[in-house]
PDB file of C-alpha atoms in Angstrom:
ATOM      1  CA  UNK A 721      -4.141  -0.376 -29.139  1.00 94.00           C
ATOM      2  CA  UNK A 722      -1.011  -1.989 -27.819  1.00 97.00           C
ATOM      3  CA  UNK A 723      -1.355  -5.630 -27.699  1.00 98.00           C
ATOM      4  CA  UNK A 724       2.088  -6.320 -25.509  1.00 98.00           C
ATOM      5  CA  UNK A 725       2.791 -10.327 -25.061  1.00 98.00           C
ATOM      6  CA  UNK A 726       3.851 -11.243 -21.832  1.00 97.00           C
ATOM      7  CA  UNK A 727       7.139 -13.310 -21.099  1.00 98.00           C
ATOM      8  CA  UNK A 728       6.993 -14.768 -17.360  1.00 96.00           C
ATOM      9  CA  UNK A 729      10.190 -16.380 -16.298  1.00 98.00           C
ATOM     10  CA  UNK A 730      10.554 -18.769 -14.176  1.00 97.00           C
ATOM     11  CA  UNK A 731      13.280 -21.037 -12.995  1.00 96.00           C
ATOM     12  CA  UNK A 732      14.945 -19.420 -16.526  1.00 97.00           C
ATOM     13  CA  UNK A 733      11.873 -20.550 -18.403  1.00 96.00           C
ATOM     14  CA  UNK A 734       9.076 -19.028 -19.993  1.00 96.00           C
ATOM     15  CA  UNK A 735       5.793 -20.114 -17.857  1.00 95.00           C
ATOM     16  CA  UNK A 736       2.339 -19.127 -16.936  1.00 90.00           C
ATOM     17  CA  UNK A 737       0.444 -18.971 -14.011  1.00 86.00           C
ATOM     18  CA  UNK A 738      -2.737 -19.022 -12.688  1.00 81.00           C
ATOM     19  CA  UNK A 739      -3.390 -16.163 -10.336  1.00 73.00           C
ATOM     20  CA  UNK A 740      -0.464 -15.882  -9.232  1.00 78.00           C
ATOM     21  CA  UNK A 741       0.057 -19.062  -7.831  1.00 83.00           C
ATOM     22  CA  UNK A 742       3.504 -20.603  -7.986  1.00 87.00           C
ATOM     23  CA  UNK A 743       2.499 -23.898  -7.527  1.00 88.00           C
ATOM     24  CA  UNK A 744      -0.029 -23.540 -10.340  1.00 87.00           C
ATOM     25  CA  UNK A 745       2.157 -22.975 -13.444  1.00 89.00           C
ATOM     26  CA  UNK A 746       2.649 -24.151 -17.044  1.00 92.00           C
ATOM     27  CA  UNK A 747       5.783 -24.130 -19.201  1.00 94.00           C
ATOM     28  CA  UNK A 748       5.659 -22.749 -22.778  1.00 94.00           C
ATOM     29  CA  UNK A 749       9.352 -22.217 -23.436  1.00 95.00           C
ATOM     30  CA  UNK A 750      12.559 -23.159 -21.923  1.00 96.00           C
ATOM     31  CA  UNK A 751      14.483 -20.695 -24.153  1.00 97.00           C
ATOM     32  CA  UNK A 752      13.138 -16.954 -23.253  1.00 97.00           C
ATOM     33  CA  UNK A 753      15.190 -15.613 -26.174  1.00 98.00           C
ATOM     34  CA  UNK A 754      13.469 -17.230 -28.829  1.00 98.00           C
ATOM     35  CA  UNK A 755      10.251 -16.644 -27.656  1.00 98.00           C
ATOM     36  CA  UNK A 756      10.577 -12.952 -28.068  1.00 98.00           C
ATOM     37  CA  UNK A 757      11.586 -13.451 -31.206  1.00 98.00           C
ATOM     38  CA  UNK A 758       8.613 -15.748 -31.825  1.00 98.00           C
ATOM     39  CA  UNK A 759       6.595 -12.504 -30.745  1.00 98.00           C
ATOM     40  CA  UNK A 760       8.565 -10.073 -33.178  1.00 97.00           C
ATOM     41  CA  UNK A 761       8.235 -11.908 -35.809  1.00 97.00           C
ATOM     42  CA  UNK A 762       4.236 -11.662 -35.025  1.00 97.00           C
ATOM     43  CA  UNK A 763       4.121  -8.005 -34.520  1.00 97.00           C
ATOM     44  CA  UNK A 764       4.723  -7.040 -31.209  1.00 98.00           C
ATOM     45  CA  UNK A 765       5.469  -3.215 -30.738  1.00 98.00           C
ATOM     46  CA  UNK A 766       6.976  -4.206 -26.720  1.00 98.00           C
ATOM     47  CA  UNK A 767       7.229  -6.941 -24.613  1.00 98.00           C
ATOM     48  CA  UNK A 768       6.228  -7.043 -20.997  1.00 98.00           C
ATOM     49  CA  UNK A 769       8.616  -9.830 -18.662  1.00 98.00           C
ATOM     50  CA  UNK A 770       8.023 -10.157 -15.338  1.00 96.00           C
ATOM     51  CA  UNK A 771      10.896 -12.014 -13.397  1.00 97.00           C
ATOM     52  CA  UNK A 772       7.956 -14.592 -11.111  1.00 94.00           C
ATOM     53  CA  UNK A 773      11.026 -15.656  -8.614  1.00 95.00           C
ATOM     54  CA  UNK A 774      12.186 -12.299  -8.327  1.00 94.00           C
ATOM     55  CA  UNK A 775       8.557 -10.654  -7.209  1.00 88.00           C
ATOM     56  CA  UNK A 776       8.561 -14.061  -4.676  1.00 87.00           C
ATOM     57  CA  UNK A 777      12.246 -13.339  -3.436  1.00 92.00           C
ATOM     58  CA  UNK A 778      12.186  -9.626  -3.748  1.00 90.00           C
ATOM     59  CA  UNK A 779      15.390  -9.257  -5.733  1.00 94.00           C
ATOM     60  CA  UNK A 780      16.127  -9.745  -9.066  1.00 96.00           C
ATOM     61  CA  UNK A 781      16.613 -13.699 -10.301  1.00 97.00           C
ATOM     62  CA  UNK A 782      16.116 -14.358 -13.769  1.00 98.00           C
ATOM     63  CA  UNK A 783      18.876 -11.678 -14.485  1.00 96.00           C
ATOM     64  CA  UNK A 784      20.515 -13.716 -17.282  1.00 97.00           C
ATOM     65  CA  UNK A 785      17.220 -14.870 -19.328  1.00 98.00           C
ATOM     66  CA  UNK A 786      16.292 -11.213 -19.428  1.00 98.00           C
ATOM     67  CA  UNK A 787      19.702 -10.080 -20.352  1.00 97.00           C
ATOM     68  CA  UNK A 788      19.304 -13.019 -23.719  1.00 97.00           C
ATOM     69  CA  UNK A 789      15.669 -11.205 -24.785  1.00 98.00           C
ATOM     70  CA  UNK A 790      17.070  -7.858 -24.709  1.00 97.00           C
ATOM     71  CA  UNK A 791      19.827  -8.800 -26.832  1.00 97.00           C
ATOM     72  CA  UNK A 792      17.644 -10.826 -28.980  1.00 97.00           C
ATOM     73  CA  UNK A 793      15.446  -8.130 -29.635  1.00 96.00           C
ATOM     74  CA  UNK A 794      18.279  -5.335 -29.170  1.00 89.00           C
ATOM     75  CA  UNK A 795      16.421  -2.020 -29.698  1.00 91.00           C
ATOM     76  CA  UNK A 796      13.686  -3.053 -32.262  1.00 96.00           C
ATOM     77  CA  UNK A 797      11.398  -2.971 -29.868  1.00 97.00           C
ATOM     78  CA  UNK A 798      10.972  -1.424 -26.046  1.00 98.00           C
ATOM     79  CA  UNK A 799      10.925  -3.985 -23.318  1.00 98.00           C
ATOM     80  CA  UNK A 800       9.279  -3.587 -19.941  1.00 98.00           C
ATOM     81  CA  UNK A 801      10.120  -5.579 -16.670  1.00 98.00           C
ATOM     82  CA  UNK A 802       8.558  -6.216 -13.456  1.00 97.00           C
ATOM     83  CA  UNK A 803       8.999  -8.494 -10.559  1.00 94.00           C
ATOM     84  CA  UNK A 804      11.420  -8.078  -7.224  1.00 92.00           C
ATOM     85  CA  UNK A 805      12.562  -4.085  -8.415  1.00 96.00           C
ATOM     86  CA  UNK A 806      13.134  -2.814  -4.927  1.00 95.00           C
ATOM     87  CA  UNK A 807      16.346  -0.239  -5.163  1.00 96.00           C
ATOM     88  CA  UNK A 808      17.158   2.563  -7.180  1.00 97.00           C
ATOM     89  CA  UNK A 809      20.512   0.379  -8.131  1.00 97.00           C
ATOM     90  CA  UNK A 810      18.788  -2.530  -9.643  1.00 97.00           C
ATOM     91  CA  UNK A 811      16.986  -0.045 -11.697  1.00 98.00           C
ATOM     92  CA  UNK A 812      19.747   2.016 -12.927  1.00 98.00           C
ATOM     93  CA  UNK A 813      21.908  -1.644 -14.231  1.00 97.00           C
ATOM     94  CA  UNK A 814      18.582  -2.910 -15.949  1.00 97.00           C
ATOM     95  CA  UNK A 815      18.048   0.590 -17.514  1.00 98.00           C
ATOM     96  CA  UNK A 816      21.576   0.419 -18.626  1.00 97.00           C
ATOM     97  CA  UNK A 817      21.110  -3.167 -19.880  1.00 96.00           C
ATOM     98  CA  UNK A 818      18.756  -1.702 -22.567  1.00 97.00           C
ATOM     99  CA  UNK A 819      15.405  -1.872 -20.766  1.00 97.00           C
ATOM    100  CA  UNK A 820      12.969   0.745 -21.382  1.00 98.00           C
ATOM    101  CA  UNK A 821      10.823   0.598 -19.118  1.00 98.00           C
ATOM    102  CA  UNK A 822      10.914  -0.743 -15.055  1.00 98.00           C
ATOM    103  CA  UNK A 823       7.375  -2.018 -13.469  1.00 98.00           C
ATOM    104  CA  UNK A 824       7.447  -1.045  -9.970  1.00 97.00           C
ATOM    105  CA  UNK A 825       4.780  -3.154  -8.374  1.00 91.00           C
ATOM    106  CA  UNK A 826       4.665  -4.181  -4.277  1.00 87.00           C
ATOM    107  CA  UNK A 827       7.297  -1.778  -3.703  1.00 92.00           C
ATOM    108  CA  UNK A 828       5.379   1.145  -4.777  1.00 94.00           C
ATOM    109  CA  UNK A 829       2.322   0.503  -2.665  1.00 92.00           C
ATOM    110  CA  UNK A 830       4.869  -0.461   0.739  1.00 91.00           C
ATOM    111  CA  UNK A 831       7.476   2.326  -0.051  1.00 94.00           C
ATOM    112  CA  UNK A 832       6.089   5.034  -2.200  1.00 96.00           C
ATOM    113  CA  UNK A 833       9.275   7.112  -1.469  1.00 97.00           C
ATOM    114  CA  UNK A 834      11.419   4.803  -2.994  1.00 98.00           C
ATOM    115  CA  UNK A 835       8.367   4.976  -6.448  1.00 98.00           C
ATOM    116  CA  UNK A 836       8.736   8.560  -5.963  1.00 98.00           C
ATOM    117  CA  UNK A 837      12.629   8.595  -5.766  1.00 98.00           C
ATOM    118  CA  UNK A 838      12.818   6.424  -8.887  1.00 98.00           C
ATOM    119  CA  UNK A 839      10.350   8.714 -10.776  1.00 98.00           C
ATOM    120  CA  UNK A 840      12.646  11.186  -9.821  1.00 98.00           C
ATOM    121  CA  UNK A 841      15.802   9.843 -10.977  1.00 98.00           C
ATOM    122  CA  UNK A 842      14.433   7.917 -14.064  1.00 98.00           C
ATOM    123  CA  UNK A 843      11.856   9.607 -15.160  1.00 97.00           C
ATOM    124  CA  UNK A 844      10.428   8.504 -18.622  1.00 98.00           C
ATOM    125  CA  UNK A 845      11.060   4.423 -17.920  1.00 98.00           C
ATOM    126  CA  UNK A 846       9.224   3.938 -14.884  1.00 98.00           C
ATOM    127  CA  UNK A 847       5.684   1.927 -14.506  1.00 98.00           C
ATOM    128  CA  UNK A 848       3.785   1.480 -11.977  1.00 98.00           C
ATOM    129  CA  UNK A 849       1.796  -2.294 -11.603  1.00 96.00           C
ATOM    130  CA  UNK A 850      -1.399  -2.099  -9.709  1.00 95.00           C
ATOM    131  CA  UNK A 851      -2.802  -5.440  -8.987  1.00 90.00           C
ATOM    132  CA  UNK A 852      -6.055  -5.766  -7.448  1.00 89.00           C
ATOM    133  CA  UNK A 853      -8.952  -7.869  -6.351  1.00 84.00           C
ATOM    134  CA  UNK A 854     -12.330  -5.871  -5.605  1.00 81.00           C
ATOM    135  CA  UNK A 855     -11.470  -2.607  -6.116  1.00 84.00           C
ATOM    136  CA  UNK A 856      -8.184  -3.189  -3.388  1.00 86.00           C
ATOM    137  CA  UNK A 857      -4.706  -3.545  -4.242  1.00 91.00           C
ATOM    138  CA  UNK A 858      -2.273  -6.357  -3.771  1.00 84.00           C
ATOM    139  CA  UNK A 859       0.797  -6.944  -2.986  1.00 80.00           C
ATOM    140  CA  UNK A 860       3.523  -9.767  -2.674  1.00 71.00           C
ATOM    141  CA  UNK A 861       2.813 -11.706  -6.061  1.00 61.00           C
ATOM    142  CA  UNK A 862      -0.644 -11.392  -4.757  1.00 60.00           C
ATOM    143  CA  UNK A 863      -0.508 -12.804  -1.699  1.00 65.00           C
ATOM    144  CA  UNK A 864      -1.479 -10.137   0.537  1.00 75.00           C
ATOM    145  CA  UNK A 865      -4.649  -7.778   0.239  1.00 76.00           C
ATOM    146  CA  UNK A 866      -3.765  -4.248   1.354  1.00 80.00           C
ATOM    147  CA  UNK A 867      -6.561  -1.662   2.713  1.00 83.00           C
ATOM    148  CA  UNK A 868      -5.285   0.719  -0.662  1.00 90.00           C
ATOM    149  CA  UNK A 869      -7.912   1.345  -3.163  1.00 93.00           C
ATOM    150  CA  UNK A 870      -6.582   1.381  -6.587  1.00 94.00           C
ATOM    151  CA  UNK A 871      -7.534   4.646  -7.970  1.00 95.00           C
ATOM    152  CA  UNK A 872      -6.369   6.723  -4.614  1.00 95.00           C
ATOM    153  CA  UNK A 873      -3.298   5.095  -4.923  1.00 95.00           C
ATOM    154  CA  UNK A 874      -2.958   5.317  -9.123  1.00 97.00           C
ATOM    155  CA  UNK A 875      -3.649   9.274  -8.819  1.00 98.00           C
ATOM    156  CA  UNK A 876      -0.690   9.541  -5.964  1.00 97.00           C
ATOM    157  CA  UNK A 877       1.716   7.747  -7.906  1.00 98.00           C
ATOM    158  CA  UNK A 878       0.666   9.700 -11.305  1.00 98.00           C
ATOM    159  CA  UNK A 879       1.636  12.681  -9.175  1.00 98.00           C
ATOM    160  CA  UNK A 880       5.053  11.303  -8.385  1.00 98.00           C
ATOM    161  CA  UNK A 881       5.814  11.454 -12.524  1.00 98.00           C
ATOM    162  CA  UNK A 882       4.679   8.082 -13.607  1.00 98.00           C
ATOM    163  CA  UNK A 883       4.644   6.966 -17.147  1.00 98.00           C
ATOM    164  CA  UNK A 884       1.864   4.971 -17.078  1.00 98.00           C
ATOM    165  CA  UNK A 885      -0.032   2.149 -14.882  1.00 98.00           C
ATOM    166  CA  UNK A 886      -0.553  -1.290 -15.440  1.00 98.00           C
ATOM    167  CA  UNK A 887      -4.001  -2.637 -14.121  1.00 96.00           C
ATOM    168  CA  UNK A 888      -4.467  -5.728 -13.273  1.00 91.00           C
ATOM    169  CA  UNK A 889      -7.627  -7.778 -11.917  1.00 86.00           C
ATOM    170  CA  UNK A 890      -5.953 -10.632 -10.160  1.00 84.00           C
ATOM    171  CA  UNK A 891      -9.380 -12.731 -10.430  1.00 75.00           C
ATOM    172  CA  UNK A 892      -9.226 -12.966 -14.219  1.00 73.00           C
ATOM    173  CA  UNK A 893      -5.622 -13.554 -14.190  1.00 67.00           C
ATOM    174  CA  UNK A 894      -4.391 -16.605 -16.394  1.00 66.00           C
ATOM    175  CA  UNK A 895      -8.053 -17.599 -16.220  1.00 71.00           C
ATOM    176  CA  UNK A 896      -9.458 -16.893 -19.861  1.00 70.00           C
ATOM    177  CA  UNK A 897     -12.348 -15.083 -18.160  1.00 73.00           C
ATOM    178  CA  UNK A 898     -12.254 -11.838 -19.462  1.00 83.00           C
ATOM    179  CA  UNK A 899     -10.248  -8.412 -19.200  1.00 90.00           C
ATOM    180  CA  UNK A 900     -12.406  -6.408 -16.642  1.00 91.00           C
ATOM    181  CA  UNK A 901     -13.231  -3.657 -19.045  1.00 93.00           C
ATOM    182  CA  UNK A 902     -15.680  -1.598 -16.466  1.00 93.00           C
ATOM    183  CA  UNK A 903     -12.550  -1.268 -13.823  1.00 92.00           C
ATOM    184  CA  UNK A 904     -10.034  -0.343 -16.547  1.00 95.00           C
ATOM    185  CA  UNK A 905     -12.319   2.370 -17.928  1.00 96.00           C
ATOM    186  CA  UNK A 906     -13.244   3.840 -14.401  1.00 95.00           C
ATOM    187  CA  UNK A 907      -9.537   3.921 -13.566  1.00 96.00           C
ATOM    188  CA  UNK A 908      -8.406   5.227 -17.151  1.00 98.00           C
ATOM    189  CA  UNK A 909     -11.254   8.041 -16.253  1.00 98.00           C
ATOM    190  CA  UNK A 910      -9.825   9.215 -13.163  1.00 98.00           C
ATOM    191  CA  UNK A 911      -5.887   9.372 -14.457  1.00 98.00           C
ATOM    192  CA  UNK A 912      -3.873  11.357 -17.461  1.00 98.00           C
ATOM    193  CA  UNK A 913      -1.397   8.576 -17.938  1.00 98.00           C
ATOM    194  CA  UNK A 914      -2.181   5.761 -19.946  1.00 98.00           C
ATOM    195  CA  UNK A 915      -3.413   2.550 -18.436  1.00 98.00           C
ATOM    196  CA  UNK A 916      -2.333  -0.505 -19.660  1.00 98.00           C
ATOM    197  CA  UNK A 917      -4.956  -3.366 -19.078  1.00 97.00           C
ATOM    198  CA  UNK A 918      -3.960  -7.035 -17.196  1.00 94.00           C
ATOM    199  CA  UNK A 919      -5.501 -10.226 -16.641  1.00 89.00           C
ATOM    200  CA  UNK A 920      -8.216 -12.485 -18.270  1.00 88.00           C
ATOM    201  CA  UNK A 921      -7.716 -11.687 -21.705  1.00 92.00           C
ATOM    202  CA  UNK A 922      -9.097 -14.037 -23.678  1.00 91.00           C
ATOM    203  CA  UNK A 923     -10.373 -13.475 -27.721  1.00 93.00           C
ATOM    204  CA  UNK A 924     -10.556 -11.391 -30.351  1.00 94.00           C
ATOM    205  CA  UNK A 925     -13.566 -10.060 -28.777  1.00 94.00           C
ATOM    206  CA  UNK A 926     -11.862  -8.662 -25.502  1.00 93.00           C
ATOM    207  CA  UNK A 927      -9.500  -6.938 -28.250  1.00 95.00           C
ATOM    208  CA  UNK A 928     -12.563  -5.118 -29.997  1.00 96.00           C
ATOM    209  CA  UNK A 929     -14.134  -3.913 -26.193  1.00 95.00           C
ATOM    210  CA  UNK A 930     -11.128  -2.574 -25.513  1.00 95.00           C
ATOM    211  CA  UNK A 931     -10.272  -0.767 -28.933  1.00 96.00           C
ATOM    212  CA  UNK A 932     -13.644   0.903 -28.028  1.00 96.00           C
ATOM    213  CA  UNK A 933     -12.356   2.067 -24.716  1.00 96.00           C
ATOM    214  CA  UNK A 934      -8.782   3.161 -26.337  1.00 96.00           C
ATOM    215  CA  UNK A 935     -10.337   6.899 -26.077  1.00 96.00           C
ATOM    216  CA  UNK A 936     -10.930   6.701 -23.024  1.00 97.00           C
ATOM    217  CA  UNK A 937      -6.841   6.073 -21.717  1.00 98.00           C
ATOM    218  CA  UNK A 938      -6.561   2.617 -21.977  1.00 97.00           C
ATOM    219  CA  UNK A 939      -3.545   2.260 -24.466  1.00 97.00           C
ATOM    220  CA  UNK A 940      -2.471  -1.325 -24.376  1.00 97.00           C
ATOM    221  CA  UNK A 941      -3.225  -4.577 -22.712  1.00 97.00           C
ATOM    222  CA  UNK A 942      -0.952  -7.306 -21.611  1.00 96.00           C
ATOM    223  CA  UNK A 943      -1.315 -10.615 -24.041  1.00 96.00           C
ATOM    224  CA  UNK A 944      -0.448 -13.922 -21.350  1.00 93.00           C
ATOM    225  CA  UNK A 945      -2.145 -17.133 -21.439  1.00 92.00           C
ATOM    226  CA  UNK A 946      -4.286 -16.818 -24.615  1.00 94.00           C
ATOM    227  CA  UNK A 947      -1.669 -16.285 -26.924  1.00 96.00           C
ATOM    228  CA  UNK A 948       0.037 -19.362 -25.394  1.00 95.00           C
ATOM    229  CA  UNK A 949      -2.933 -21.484 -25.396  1.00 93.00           C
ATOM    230  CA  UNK A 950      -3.746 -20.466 -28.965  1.00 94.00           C
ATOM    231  CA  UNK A 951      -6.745 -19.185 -28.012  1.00 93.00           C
ATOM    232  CA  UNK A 952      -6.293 -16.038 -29.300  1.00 96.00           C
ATOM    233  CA  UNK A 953      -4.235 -15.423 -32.551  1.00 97.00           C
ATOM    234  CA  UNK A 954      -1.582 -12.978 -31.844  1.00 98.00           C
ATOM    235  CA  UNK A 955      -0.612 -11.364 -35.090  1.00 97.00           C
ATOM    236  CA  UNK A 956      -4.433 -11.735 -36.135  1.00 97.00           C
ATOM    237  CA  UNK A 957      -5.577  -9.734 -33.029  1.00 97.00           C
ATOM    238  CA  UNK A 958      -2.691  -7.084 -33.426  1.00 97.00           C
ATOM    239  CA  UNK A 959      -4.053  -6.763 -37.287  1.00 96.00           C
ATOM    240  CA  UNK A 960      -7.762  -6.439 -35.495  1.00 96.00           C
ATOM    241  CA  UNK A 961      -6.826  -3.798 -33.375  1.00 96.00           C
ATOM    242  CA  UNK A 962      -5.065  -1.939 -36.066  1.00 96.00           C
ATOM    243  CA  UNK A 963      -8.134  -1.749 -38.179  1.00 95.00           C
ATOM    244  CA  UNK A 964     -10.836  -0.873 -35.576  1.00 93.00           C
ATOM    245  CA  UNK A 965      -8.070   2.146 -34.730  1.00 84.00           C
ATOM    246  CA  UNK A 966      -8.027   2.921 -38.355  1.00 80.00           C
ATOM    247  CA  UNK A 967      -4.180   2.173 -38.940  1.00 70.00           C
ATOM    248  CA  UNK A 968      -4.603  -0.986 -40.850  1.00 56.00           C
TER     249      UNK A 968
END
């Protein structure tokens, strides 16, 4: 199991929200840089940034504080990024930047030919980021509902060449509630990518559920609030997982 902390930016800074809301956030970090080296140091196997005024503005924005992590971490580690990805071009300069992986989010679920194109031109290093609420996926950093339900829409794009989906259950989202372990199974089930699970995680607990749902798909789950908060113990839940898979 994958435990993959999460680095929003925001304004250049490292800050977390509560679903979704930009009005509703906290700063952790005004250098971005360090803090993925703070999460090295702990163990982290990737990194997962999301650029917050880029998904609001629908072009990239925190260019220059991702640019400083993946330099910091140069290629110890693989680095994902989501948030205002809309063109094949901004794509191609982040891949060439030394990203590994693009999260294609809103723009997959509004354009899938432009998901489908960048499958096709990049395949290996693209992600697609379901968000949902009920069973329905959202788009526009979760402001709008769409009519799509997730897994109809998960098994199209894992047909367009995919390398894996990231799940997220807007509800629980920077709320400490809970990863929503039934939906993440169900749409694990129905896919042959990996699913990486989103939003609510919360203890060393959620960690063990979801070790005992690794068979099932689910290969990694997004680390936000808790591990800022100190509620959950990053390098301690990393070691946890380890053990319950048998590598530690």
């Amino acid at each position: 199991m994958l435990l993959i902390p999460a680095i929003d930016l925001k304004d250049g800074k490292c800050v977390r929200l509560k679903q979704g809301d930009m009005n509703d956030s906290t700063t952790f970090g005004e250098d971005p840089a360090a803090m993925a080296r703070r999460w090295l140091n702990a163990g982290a196997r990737r990194l997962h940034l999301v650029d917050l005024n880029g998904a609001f503005a629908g072009k990239p924005v925190n260019e220059a504080a991702i640019k400083a992590i993946i330099k910091e971490v140069g290629d110890e580690i693989p680095v994902q990024l989501g948030g205002g990805i809309r063109d094949l071009d901004t794509i191609e300069r982040y891949l060439d930047d030394g990203l590994s992986y693009v999260i294609i989010g809103t723009a997959a679920v509004k354009n899938p030919g432009f998901l489908k194109d960048a499958c096709s031109a990049f395949g290996g290093h693209i992600i697609v980021g379901l968000d949902a609420k009920d069973g329905k996926v959202a788009t526009d950093g979760w402001s709008k509902l769409s009519g799509h339900e997730v897994i109809d829409l998960a098994q199209k794009f894992e047909d367009y060449g995919v390398e894996g989906v990231i799940y997220t259950d807007i509800g629980r989202d920077g709320m400490l509630s809970g990863i929503n372990i039934e939906a993440t199974v169900k749409l694990a089930q129905a896919l042959s990518v990996p699913v990486i699970a989103s939003g609510g995680l919360s203890n060393l607990k959620n960690i063990e559920e979801l070790c005992a749902i690794e068979f099932e798909g689910v290969e990694g789950v997004i680390c936000g609030r808790a591990i800022y908060t100190g509620d959950l113990d990053f390098a301690e839940a990393q070691k946890r997982a380890d053990q319950l898979n048998g590598e530690g």
